[in-house]
């Protein structure tokens, strides 16, 4: 059963993160998508990410799919925000290649723009993936507390309290540059506001749950960027 789950997780990730962009670009011109090395690099990255997610589904599926946690401690407004952000992500994965090919809301077509975008996207998706691995059973897409919740303060979380959200920011900026979209770059500003609001709510829930332990952890770590914030 776990291997079937791994295959299903791999296929779903591949369809979402690579299938949607290819569909947006246009399946009648797939060679055009792969013609530029940065876009080819994105395709390779998504295959690697899908394989990693499939492997994760064998040993630690909670770090990928998450848990809904304690309903009594769930912050419901953030559940709505999370659903909207996911839908916007799916839309962006389709729209960005669509706009790139057709020149809709794009900036200068330059490798000097696309390559940094790919690097940021790699870094962003890596942070998102490894944060799920680090959290394991403690991960939830909801702002809530898990049953027998433990505060994770090791690995990525030793220095940054919200590496997953930092990964989302890097991925959003990276994809915007990779597909040269000024519309997506502009949309990254309200996305940052949404994430900061989510961080505020999440930290309030954790402070209420863990008290002094959370306070001590905050003194030894940064929200998003070490030594800055």
PDB file of C-alpha atoms in Angstrom, residues 35-218:
ATOM      1  CA  UNK A  35      14.007  25.053 -25.997  1.00  0.00           C
ATOM      2  CA  UNK A  36      15.329  27.425 -23.311  1.00  0.00           C
ATOM      3  CA  UNK A  37      17.640  25.849 -20.736  1.00  0.00           C
ATOM      4  CA  UNK A  38      16.086  27.644 -17.733  1.00  0.00           C
ATOM      5  CA  UNK A  39      12.642  26.222 -18.573  1.00  0.00           C
ATOM      6  CA  UNK A  40      14.223  22.817 -19.202  1.00  0.00           C
ATOM      7  CA  UNK A  41      15.910  23.170 -15.817  1.00  0.00           C
ATOM      8  CA  UNK A  42      12.513  23.841 -14.245  1.00  0.00           C
ATOM      9  CA  UNK A  43      11.152  20.625 -15.784  1.00  0.00           C
ATOM     10  CA  UNK A  44      14.095  18.645 -14.393  1.00  0.00           C
ATOM     11  CA  UNK A  45      13.577  20.287 -10.990  1.00  0.00           C
ATOM     12  CA  UNK A  46       9.919  19.259 -10.953  1.00  0.00           C
ATOM     13  CA  UNK A  47      10.753  15.649 -11.817  1.00  0.00           C
ATOM     14  CA  UNK A  48      13.280  15.569  -8.955  1.00  0.00           C
ATOM     15  CA  UNK A  49      10.760  17.201  -6.611  1.00  0.00           C
ATOM     16  CA  UNK A  50       8.062  14.701  -7.593  1.00  0.00           C
ATOM     17  CA  UNK A  51      10.461  11.809  -6.964  1.00  0.00           C
ATOM     18  CA  UNK A  52      11.340  13.271  -3.562  1.00  0.00           C
ATOM     19  CA  UNK A  53       7.657  13.642  -2.679  1.00  0.00           C
ATOM     20  CA  UNK A  54       7.026  10.059  -3.779  1.00  0.00           C
ATOM     21  CA  UNK A  55       9.869   8.829  -1.573  1.00  0.00           C
ATOM     22  CA  UNK A  56       8.633  10.956   1.309  1.00  0.00           C
ATOM     23  CA  UNK A  57       5.198   9.367   0.954  1.00  0.00           C
ATOM     24  CA  UNK A  58       6.738   6.003   1.892  1.00  0.00           C
ATOM     25  CA  UNK A  59       8.378   6.923   5.192  1.00  0.00           C
ATOM     26  CA  UNK A  60       6.901  10.260   6.265  1.00  0.00           C
ATOM     27  CA  UNK A  61       3.669  11.026   4.360  1.00  0.00           C
ATOM     28  CA  UNK A  62       2.491  13.480   7.042  1.00  0.00           C
ATOM     29  CA  UNK A  63       5.214  15.927   6.050  1.00  0.00           C
ATOM     30  CA  UNK A  64       3.673  16.142   2.565  1.00  0.00           C
ATOM     31  CA  UNK A  65      -0.076  15.852   3.016  1.00  0.00           C
ATOM     32  CA  UNK A  66      -0.225  17.254   6.549  1.00  0.00           C
ATOM     33  CA  UNK A  67      -2.890  16.779   9.199  1.00  0.00           C
ATOM     34  CA  UNK A  68      -5.905  18.867  10.124  1.00  0.00           C
ATOM     35  CA  UNK A  69      -4.932  18.906  13.804  1.00  0.00           C
ATOM     36  CA  UNK A  70      -7.173  19.742  16.756  1.00  0.00           C
ATOM     37  CA  UNK A  71     -10.417  21.302  15.491  1.00  0.00           C
ATOM     38  CA  UNK A  72     -10.881  23.168  18.766  1.00  0.00           C
ATOM     39  CA  UNK A  73      -7.571  24.965  18.294  1.00  0.00           C
ATOM     40  CA  UNK A  74      -7.848  25.583  14.569  1.00  0.00           C
ATOM     41  CA  UNK A  75      -7.866  29.160  13.295  1.00  0.00           C
ATOM     42  CA  UNK A  76     -10.621  28.926  10.718  1.00  0.00           C
ATOM     43  CA  UNK A  77      -9.932  32.185   8.866  1.00  0.00           C
ATOM     44  CA  UNK A  78      -6.508  30.870   7.941  1.00  0.00           C
ATOM     45  CA  UNK A  79      -8.126  27.721   6.541  1.00  0.00           C
ATOM     46  CA  UNK A  80      -9.909  29.931   4.021  1.00  0.00           C
ATOM     47  CA  UNK A  81      -6.686  31.831   3.271  1.00  0.00           C
ATOM     48  CA  UNK A  82      -4.787  28.566   2.710  1.00  0.00           C
ATOM     49  CA  UNK A  83      -7.439  27.307   0.271  1.00  0.00           C
ATOM     50  CA  UNK A  84      -7.335  30.564  -1.705  1.00  0.00           C
ATOM     51  CA  UNK A  85      -3.518  30.553  -1.860  1.00  0.00           C
ATOM     52  CA  UNK A  86      -3.500  26.951  -3.161  1.00  0.00           C
ATOM     53  CA  UNK A  87      -6.020  27.826  -5.880  1.00  0.00           C
ATOM     54  CA  UNK A  88      -3.953  30.853  -6.866  1.00  0.00           C
ATOM     55  CA  UNK A  89      -0.857  28.636  -7.009  1.00  0.00           C
ATOM     56  CA  UNK A  90      -2.567  26.246  -9.404  1.00  0.00           C
ATOM     57  CA  UNK A  91      -3.713  29.189 -11.489  1.00  0.00           C
ATOM     58  CA  UNK A  92      -0.214  30.687 -11.556  1.00  0.00           C
ATOM     59  CA  UNK A  93       1.380  27.405 -12.657  1.00  0.00           C
ATOM     60  CA  UNK A  94      -0.927  27.482 -15.695  1.00  0.00           C
ATOM     61  CA  UNK A  95      -0.935  31.235 -16.360  1.00  0.00           C
ATOM     62  CA  UNK A  96       2.789  32.013 -16.132  1.00  0.00           C
ATOM     63  CA  UNK A  97       3.876  29.732 -19.028  1.00  0.00           C
ATOM     64  CA  UNK A  98       0.727  30.741 -20.947  1.00  0.00           C
ATOM     65  CA  UNK A  99       1.680  34.421 -20.637  1.00  0.00           C
ATOM     66  CA  UNK A 100       5.369  33.747 -21.277  1.00  0.00           C
ATOM     67  CA  UNK A 101       4.724  32.120 -24.642  1.00  0.00           C
ATOM     68  CA  UNK A 102       2.213  34.774 -25.744  1.00  0.00           C
ATOM     69  CA  UNK A 103       3.984  37.829 -24.349  1.00  0.00           C
ATOM     70  CA  UNK A 104       1.225  38.791 -21.908  1.00  0.00           C
ATOM     71  CA  UNK A 105       2.416  41.041 -19.055  1.00  0.00           C
ATOM     72  CA  UNK A 106       6.047  40.073 -19.510  1.00  0.00           C
ATOM     73  CA  UNK A 107       9.361  41.796 -18.873  1.00  0.00           C
ATOM     74  CA  UNK A 108      12.462  41.629 -21.069  1.00  0.00           C
ATOM     75  CA  UNK A 109      13.219  38.156 -22.423  1.00  0.00           C
ATOM     76  CA  UNK A 110      16.714  37.582 -21.111  1.00  0.00           C
ATOM     77  CA  UNK A 111      18.651  34.625 -19.763  1.00  0.00           C
ATOM     78  CA  UNK A 112      19.980  37.036 -17.144  1.00  0.00           C
ATOM     79  CA  UNK A 113      16.409  37.190 -15.787  1.00  0.00           C
ATOM     80  CA  UNK A 114      15.427  33.551 -16.231  1.00  0.00           C
ATOM     81  CA  UNK A 115      18.487  31.891 -14.645  1.00  0.00           C
ATOM     82  CA  UNK A 116      18.230  33.760 -11.317  1.00  0.00           C
ATOM     83  CA  UNK A 117      14.549  32.857 -11.384  1.00  0.00           C
ATOM     84  CA  UNK A 118      15.389  29.171 -11.696  1.00  0.00           C
ATOM     85  CA  UNK A 119      17.908  29.407  -8.849  1.00  0.00           C
ATOM     86  CA  UNK A 120      15.351  31.101  -6.583  1.00  0.00           C
ATOM     87  CA  UNK A 121      12.729  28.508  -7.528  1.00  0.00           C
ATOM     88  CA  UNK A 122      15.124  25.645  -6.717  1.00  0.00           C
ATOM     89  CA  UNK A 123      15.936  27.195  -3.358  1.00  0.00           C
ATOM     90  CA  UNK A 124      12.278  27.894  -2.641  1.00  0.00           C
ATOM     91  CA  UNK A 125      10.969  24.421  -3.440  1.00  0.00           C
ATOM     92  CA  UNK A 126      13.871  22.872  -1.516  1.00  0.00           C
ATOM     93  CA  UNK A 127      12.919  24.885   1.581  1.00  0.00           C
ATOM     94  CA  UNK A 128       9.277  23.890   1.224  1.00  0.00           C
ATOM     95  CA  UNK A 129      10.140  20.203   0.877  1.00  0.00           C
ATOM     96  CA  UNK A 130      12.704  20.030   3.689  1.00  0.00           C
ATOM     97  CA  UNK A 131      10.464  21.949   6.071  1.00  0.00           C
ATOM     98  CA  UNK A 132       7.867  19.215   5.592  1.00  0.00           C
ATOM     99  CA  UNK A 133      10.499  16.561   6.266  1.00  0.00           C
ATOM    100  CA  UNK A 134      11.623  18.380   9.418  1.00  0.00           C
ATOM    101  CA  UNK A 135       8.081  18.821  10.753  1.00  0.00           C
ATOM    102  CA  UNK A 136       6.897  15.301   9.940  1.00  0.00           C
ATOM    103  CA  UNK A 137       3.734  14.542  11.909  1.00  0.00           C
ATOM    104  CA  UNK A 138       3.701  18.077  13.283  1.00  0.00           C
ATOM    105  CA  UNK A 139       3.009  19.562   9.842  1.00  0.00           C
ATOM    106  CA  UNK A 140      -0.430  20.884   8.997  1.00  0.00           C
ATOM    107  CA  UNK A 141      -1.712  23.148   6.249  1.00  0.00           C
ATOM    108  CA  UNK A 142      -4.015  24.543   8.936  1.00  0.00           C
ATOM    109  CA  UNK A 143      -3.024  26.987  11.673  1.00  0.00           C
ATOM    110  CA  UNK A 144      -3.694  24.609  14.542  1.00  0.00           C
ATOM    111  CA  UNK A 145      -2.129  22.347  17.156  1.00  0.00           C
ATOM    112  CA  UNK A 146      -1.619  18.632  16.583  1.00  0.00           C
ATOM    113  CA  UNK A 147      -2.411  15.892  19.049  1.00  0.00           C
ATOM    114  CA  UNK A 148       0.648  15.467  21.324  1.00  0.00           C
ATOM    115  CA  UNK A 149       2.203  18.428  19.558  1.00  0.00           C
ATOM    116  CA  UNK A 150       5.924  18.963  20.027  1.00  0.00           C
ATOM    117  CA  UNK A 151       7.795  22.145  19.188  1.00  0.00           C
ATOM    118  CA  UNK A 152      10.301  21.481  16.391  1.00  0.00           C
ATOM    119  CA  UNK A 153      13.501  23.450  16.978  1.00  0.00           C
ATOM    120  CA  UNK A 154      16.081  21.396  15.077  1.00  0.00           C
ATOM    121  CA  UNK A 155      17.344  21.354  11.506  1.00  0.00           C
ATOM    122  CA  UNK A 156      15.993  24.273   9.486  1.00  0.00           C
ATOM    123  CA  UNK A 157      13.865  25.274  12.448  1.00  0.00           C
ATOM    124  CA  UNK A 158      16.874  25.860  14.656  1.00  0.00           C
ATOM    125  CA  UNK A 159      17.495  29.203  12.956  1.00  0.00           C
ATOM    126  CA  UNK A 160      14.265  30.055  11.100  1.00  0.00           C
ATOM    127  CA  UNK A 161      10.812  29.655  12.619  1.00  0.00           C
ATOM    128  CA  UNK A 162       8.997  29.656   9.276  1.00  0.00           C
ATOM    129  CA  UNK A 163      11.266  28.219   6.548  1.00  0.00           C
ATOM    130  CA  UNK A 164       8.259  26.931   4.612  1.00  0.00           C
ATOM    131  CA  UNK A 165       6.912  30.441   4.126  1.00  0.00           C
ATOM    132  CA  UNK A 166      10.354  31.685   3.157  1.00  0.00           C
ATOM    133  CA  UNK A 167      10.386  28.905   0.567  1.00  0.00           C
ATOM    134  CA  UNK A 168       7.009  30.063  -0.770  1.00  0.00           C
ATOM    135  CA  UNK A 169       8.364  33.605  -1.168  1.00  0.00           C
ATOM    136  CA  UNK A 170      11.487  32.431  -2.996  1.00  0.00           C
ATOM    137  CA  UNK A 171       9.452  30.098  -5.215  1.00  0.00           C
ATOM    138  CA  UNK A 172       6.987  32.873  -6.104  1.00  0.00           C
ATOM    139  CA  UNK A 173       9.768  35.302  -6.999  1.00  0.00           C
ATOM    140  CA  UNK A 174      11.678  32.597  -8.841  1.00  0.00           C
ATOM    141  CA  UNK A 175       8.754  31.511 -11.005  1.00  0.00           C
ATOM    142  CA  UNK A 176       7.942  35.160 -11.752  1.00  0.00           C
ATOM    143  CA  UNK A 177      11.456  35.719 -13.104  1.00  0.00           C
ATOM    144  CA  UNK A 178      11.739  32.332 -14.784  1.00  0.00           C
ATOM    145  CA  UNK A 179       8.586  33.041 -16.807  1.00  0.00           C
ATOM    146  CA  UNK A 180       9.373  36.823 -16.914  1.00  0.00           C
ATOM    147  CA  UNK A 181       6.015  37.941 -15.538  1.00  0.00           C
ATOM    148  CA  UNK A 182       5.730  41.424 -14.044  1.00  0.00           C
ATOM    149  CA  UNK A 183       2.122  40.587 -13.112  1.00  0.00           C
ATOM    150  CA  UNK A 184       3.327  37.739 -10.894  1.00  0.00           C
ATOM    151  CA  UNK A 185       6.088  39.922  -9.454  1.00  0.00           C
ATOM    152  CA  UNK A 186       3.492  42.524  -8.479  1.00  0.00           C
ATOM    153  CA  UNK A 187       1.259  39.813  -6.997  1.00  0.00           C
ATOM    154  CA  UNK A 188       4.157  38.721  -4.776  1.00  0.00           C
ATOM    155  CA  UNK A 189       3.659  41.866  -2.675  1.00  0.00           C
ATOM    156  CA  UNK A 190       0.142  40.987  -1.439  1.00  0.00           C
ATOM    157  CA  UNK A 191       1.291  37.363  -1.097  1.00  0.00           C
ATOM    158  CA  UNK A 192       3.972  38.561   1.314  1.00  0.00           C
ATOM    159  CA  UNK A 193       1.298  40.402   3.286  1.00  0.00           C
ATOM    160  CA  UNK A 194      -0.826  37.258   3.484  1.00  0.00           C
ATOM    161  CA  UNK A 195       2.132  35.193   4.706  1.00  0.00           C
ATOM    162  CA  UNK A 196       3.090  37.763   7.336  1.00  0.00           C
ATOM    163  CA  UNK A 197      -0.499  37.758   8.584  1.00  0.00           C
ATOM    164  CA  UNK A 198      -0.427  33.961   8.732  1.00  0.00           C
ATOM    165  CA  UNK A 199       2.863  34.032  10.620  1.00  0.00           C
ATOM    166  CA  UNK A 200       1.353  36.425  13.172  1.00  0.00           C
ATOM    167  CA  UNK A 201      -1.638  34.133  13.741  1.00  0.00           C
ATOM    168  CA  UNK A 202       0.511  31.001  13.833  1.00  0.00           C
ATOM    169  CA  UNK A 203       2.910  32.439  16.386  1.00  0.00           C
ATOM    170  CA  UNK A 204       0.019  33.564  18.578  1.00  0.00           C
ATOM    171  CA  UNK A 205      -1.353  29.993  18.588  1.00  0.00           C
ATOM    172  CA  UNK A 206       2.059  28.513  19.364  1.00  0.00           C
ATOM    173  CA  UNK A 207       2.748  31.047  22.116  1.00  0.00           C
ATOM    174  CA  UNK A 208      -0.576  30.191  23.730  1.00  0.00           C
ATOM    175  CA  UNK A 209       0.199  26.467  23.543  1.00  0.00           C
ATOM    176  CA  UNK A 210       3.865  26.413  24.561  1.00  0.00           C
ATOM    177  CA  UNK A 211       4.270  29.571  26.648  1.00  0.00           C
ATOM    178  CA  UNK A 212       7.795  29.977  27.989  1.00  0.00           C
ATOM    179  CA  UNK A 213       9.197  27.255  25.726  1.00  0.00           C
ATOM    180  CA  UNK A 214       8.014  29.232  22.711  1.00  0.00           C
ATOM    181  CA  UNK A 215       9.386  32.476  24.151  1.00  0.00           C
ATOM    182  CA  UNK A 216      12.814  30.926  24.669  1.00  0.00           C
ATOM    183  CA  UNK A 217      12.797  29.520  21.138  1.00  0.00           C
ATOM    184  CA  UNK A 218      11.921  32.941  19.685  1.00  0.00           C
TER     185      UNK A 218
END
